[in-house]
Structure formats: structure tokens, C-alpha cells
C-alpha atoms as an extended CHARMM CRD file, in Angstrom:
* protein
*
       102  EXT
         1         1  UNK       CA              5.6050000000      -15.7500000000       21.1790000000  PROA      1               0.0000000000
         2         2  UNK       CA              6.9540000000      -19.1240000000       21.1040000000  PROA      2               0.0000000000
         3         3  UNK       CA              8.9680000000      -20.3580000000       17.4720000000  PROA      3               0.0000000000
         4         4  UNK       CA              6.2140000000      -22.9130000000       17.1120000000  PROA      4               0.0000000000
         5         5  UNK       CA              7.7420000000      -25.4570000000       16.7840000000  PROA      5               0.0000000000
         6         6  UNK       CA              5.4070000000      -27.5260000000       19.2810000000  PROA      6               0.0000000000
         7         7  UNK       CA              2.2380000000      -26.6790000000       17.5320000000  PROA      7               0.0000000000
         8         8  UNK       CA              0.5480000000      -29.2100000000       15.0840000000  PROA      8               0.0000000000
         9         9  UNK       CA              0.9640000000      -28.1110000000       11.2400000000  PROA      9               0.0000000000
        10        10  UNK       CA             -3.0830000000      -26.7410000000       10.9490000000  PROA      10              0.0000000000
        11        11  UNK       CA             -1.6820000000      -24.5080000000       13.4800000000  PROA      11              0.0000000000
        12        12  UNK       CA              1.3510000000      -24.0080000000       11.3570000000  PROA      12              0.0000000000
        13        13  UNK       CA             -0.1740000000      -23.0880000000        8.6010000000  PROA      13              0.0000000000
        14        14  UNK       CA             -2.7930000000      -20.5960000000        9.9320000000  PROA      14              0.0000000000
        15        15  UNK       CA              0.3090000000      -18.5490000000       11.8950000000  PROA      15              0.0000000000
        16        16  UNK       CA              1.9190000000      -18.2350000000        8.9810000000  PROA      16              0.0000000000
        17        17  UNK       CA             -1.5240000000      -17.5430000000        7.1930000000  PROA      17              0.0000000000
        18        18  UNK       CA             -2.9010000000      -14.8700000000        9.4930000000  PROA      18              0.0000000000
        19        19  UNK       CA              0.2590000000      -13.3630000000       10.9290000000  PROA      19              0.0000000000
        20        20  UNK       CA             -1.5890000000      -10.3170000000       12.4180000000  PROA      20              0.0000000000
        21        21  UNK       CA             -4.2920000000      -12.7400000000       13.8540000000  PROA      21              0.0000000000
        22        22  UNK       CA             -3.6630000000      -15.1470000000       17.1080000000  PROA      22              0.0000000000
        23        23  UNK       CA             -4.4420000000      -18.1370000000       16.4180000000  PROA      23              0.0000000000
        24        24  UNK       CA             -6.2360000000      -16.9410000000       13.4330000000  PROA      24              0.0000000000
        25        25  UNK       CA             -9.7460000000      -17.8560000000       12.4930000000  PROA      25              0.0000000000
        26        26  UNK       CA            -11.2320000000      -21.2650000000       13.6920000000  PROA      26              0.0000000000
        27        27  UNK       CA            -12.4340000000      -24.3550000000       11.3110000000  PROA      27              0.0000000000
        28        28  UNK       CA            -16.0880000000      -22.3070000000       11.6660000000  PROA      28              0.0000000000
        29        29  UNK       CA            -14.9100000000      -19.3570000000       10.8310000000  PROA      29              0.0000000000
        30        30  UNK       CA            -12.9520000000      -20.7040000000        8.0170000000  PROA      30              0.0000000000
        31        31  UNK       CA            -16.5490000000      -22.6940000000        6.5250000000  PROA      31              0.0000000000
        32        32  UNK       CA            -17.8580000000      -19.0210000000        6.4860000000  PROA      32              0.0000000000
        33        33  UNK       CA            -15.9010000000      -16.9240000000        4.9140000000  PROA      33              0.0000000000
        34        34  UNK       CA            -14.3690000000      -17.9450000000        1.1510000000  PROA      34              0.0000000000
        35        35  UNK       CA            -12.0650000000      -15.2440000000        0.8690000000  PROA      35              0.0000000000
        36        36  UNK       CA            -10.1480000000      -16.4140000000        4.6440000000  PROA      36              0.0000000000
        37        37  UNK       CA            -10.3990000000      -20.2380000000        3.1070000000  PROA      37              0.0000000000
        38        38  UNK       CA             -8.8050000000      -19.2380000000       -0.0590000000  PROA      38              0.0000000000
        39        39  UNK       CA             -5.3590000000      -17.5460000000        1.9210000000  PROA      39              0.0000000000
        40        40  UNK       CA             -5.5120000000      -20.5790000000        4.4790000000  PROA      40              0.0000000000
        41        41  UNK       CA             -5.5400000000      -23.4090000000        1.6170000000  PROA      41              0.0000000000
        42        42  UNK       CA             -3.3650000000      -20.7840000000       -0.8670000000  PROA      42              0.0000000000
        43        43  UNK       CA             -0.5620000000      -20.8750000000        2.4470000000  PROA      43              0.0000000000
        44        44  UNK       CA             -1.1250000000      -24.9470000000        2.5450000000  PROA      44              0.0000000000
        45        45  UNK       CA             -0.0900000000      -25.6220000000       -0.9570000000  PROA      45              0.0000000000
        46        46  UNK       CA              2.0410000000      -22.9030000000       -1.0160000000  PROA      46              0.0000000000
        47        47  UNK       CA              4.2000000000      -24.3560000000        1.7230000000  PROA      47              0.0000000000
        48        48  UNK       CA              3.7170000000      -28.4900000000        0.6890000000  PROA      48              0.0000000000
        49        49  UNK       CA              4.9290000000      -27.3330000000       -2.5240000000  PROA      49              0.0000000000
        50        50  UNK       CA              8.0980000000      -25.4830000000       -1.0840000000  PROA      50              0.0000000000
        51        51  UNK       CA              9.0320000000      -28.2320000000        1.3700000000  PROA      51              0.0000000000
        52        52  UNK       CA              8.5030000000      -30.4220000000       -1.4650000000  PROA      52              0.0000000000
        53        53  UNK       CA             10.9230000000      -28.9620000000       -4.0620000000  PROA      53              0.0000000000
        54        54  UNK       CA             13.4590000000      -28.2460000000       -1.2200000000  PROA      54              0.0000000000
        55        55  UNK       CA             13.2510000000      -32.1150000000       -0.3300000000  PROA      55              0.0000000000
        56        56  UNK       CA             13.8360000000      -33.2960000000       -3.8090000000  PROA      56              0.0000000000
        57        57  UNK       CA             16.9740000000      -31.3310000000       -4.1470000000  PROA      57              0.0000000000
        58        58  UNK       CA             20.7470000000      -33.1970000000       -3.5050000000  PROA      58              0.0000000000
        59        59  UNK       CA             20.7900000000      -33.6620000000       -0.2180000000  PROA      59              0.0000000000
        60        60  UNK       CA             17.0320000000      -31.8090000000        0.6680000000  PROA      60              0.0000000000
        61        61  UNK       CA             16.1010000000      -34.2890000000        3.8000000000  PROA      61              0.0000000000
        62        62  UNK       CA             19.5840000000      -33.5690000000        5.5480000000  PROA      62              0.0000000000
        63        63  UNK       CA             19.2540000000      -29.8240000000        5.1430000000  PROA      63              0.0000000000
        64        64  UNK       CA             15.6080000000      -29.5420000000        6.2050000000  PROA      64              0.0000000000
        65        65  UNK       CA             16.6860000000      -31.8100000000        9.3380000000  PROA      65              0.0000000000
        66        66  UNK       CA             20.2860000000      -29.6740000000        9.7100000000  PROA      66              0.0000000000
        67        67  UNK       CA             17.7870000000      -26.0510000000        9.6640000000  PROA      67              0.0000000000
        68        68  UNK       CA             15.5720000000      -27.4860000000       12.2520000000  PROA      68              0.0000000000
        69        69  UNK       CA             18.3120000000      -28.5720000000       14.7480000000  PROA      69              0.0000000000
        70        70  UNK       CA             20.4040000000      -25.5060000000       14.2860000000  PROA      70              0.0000000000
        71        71  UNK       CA             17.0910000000      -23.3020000000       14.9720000000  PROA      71              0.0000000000
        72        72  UNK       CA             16.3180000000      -25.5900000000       17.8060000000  PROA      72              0.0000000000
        73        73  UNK       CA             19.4370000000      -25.1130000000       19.1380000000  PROA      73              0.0000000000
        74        74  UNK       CA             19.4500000000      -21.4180000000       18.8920000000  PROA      74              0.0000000000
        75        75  UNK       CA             16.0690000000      -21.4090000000       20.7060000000  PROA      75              0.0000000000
        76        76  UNK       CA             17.0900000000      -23.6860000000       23.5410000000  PROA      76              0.0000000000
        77        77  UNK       CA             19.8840000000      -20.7230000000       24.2470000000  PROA      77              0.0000000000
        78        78  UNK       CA             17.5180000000      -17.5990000000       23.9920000000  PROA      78              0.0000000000
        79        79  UNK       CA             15.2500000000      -19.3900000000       26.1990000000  PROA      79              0.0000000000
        80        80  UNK       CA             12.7030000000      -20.5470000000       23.9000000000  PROA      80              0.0000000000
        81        81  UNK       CA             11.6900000000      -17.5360000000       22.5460000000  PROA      81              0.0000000000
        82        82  UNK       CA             13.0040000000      -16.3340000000       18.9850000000  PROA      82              0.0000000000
        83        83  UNK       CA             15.1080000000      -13.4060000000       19.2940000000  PROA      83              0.0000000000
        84        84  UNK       CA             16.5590000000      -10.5740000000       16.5990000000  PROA      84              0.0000000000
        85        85  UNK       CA             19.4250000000      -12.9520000000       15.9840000000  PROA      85              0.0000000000
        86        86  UNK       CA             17.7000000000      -16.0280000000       15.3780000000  PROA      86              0.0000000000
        87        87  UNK       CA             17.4500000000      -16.7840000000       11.7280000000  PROA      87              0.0000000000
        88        88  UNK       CA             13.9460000000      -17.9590000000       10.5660000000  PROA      88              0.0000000000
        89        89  UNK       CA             13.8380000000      -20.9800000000        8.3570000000  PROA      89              0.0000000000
        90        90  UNK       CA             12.9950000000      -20.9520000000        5.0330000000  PROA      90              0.0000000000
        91        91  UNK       CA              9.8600000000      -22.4780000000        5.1340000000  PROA      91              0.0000000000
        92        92  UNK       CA              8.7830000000      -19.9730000000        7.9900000000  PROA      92              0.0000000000
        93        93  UNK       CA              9.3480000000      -16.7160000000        5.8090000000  PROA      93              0.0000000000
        94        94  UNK       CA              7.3180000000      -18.6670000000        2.5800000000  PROA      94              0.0000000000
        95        95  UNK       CA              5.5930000000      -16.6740000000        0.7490000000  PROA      95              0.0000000000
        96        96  UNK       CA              1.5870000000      -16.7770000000        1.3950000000  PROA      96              0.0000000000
        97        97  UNK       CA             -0.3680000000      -16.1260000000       -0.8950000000  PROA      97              0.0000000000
        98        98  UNK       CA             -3.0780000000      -13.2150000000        0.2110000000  PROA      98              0.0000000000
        99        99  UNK       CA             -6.9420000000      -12.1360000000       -0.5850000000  PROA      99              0.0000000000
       100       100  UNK       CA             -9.2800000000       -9.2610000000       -0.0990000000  PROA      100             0.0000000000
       101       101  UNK       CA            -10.1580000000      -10.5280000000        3.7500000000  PROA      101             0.0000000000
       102       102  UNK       CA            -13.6650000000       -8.4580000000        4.3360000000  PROA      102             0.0000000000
């Protein structure tokens, strides 16, 4: 698996959703079932909200820009692929909020 960094954020948000699910449930799916609408729009704020209070700190934009070049970086010399030495970003380990999925 890719970092995914070249996927759009609804993408984003679902991997980091639905970890244990590829891609994760679909827009239909979604419509259907509360419970998997609940953790998907629980991650979304969750995450806005982080990125926003990290932003709003001295300096936020430069070190949200500084963690995505250095993790680029590190990518671009393991390939592409994230390896056991690549550090995930902040905003990638977030914590998502979770639901009885049934």
C-alpha cells in the first residue's frame, strides 16, 4: 500500500476511517448504514478539527508543509511505499472516532 498521498481527501478520510476495509464502504453504502456514516463523518471532523488547531499554532502552516516534504522525501527513497522506518504524520495516526459497525 501506497502512503496516500495521491488520493483525494474523501479517500483520505475513509482509509483512515475503515483501516481494515480497502477502500472502505462506497457513498451507497455509506446512505445505508447510520452506524458506518457516524465513524466516516466522526473521522471528518475529527481530523478538520486537528489540522485546524495544529494550523493555528506559531508557526502551524510551515510545520504541516515541513511534515509533508520530509515524509515525501522519505517515500521517494523507499520507493514509494511506507516502510518500518518511515514516521507517519500526525494527522495520519488521528484518532477516529469508532461505532458498533453491524
Amino acid at each position: 500500500m501506497d502512503g496516500g498521498d495521491n488520493l483525494v481527501w474523501e479517500a483520505l478520510v475513509m482509509r483512515l476511517a475503515f483501516p481494515e476495509q480497502s477502500p472502505g464502504p462506497d457513498r451507497e453504502e455509506l446512505a445505508r448504514n447510520p452506524a458506518l456514516n457516524e465513524v466516516a463523518v466522526g473521522a471528518l471532523f475529527g481530523l478538520l478539527d486537528e489540522f485546524l488547531q495544529r494550523r493555528a499554532k506559531h508557526n502551524g502552516v510551515a510545520k504541516i508543509f515541513d511534515e509533508y516534504g520530509s515524509r515525501r522525501r522519505q517515500l521517494g527513497r523507499s520507493g514509494g511505499a511506507a516502510t518500518a522506518t518511515t514516521t507517519p504524520s500526525p494527522m495520519a495516526a488521528a484518532t477516529v472516532p469508532t461505532a458498533a459497525v453491524g
